[in-house]
């Protein structure tokens, strides 16, 4: 899922291309840059923020894992 900054960037790039303000090569380069920067942002921030002293927390509590997580009592052949 793209963030709103990247989506806005793609809209502006498309408008510029439709108006003839940028060439096809520049359009392609800017689209690739928008997609790449969106993909790389989360892993980069997860690696950099703890080193900068920012503690990452989950917005939703993560339940503890259970040993019997994949086992069920359902047996269709009985």
Coordinates of C-alpha atoms in Angstrom, one line a residue, residues 45-57:
X45 CA 13.0 3.5 9.4
X46 CA 12.8 0.2 11.4
X47 CA 16.6 -0.1 11.2
X48 CA 17.4 3.6 11.8
X49 CA 14.9 4.7 14.5
X50 CA 16.1 2.3 17.3
X51 CA 19.7 3.6 16.7
X52 CA 18.4 7.1 17.1
X53 CA 16.9 6.3 20.5
X54 CA 13.3 6.0 19.4
X55 CA 11.6 2.9 20.7
X56 CA 9.3 1.2 18.3
X57 CA 6.0 -0.1 19.6

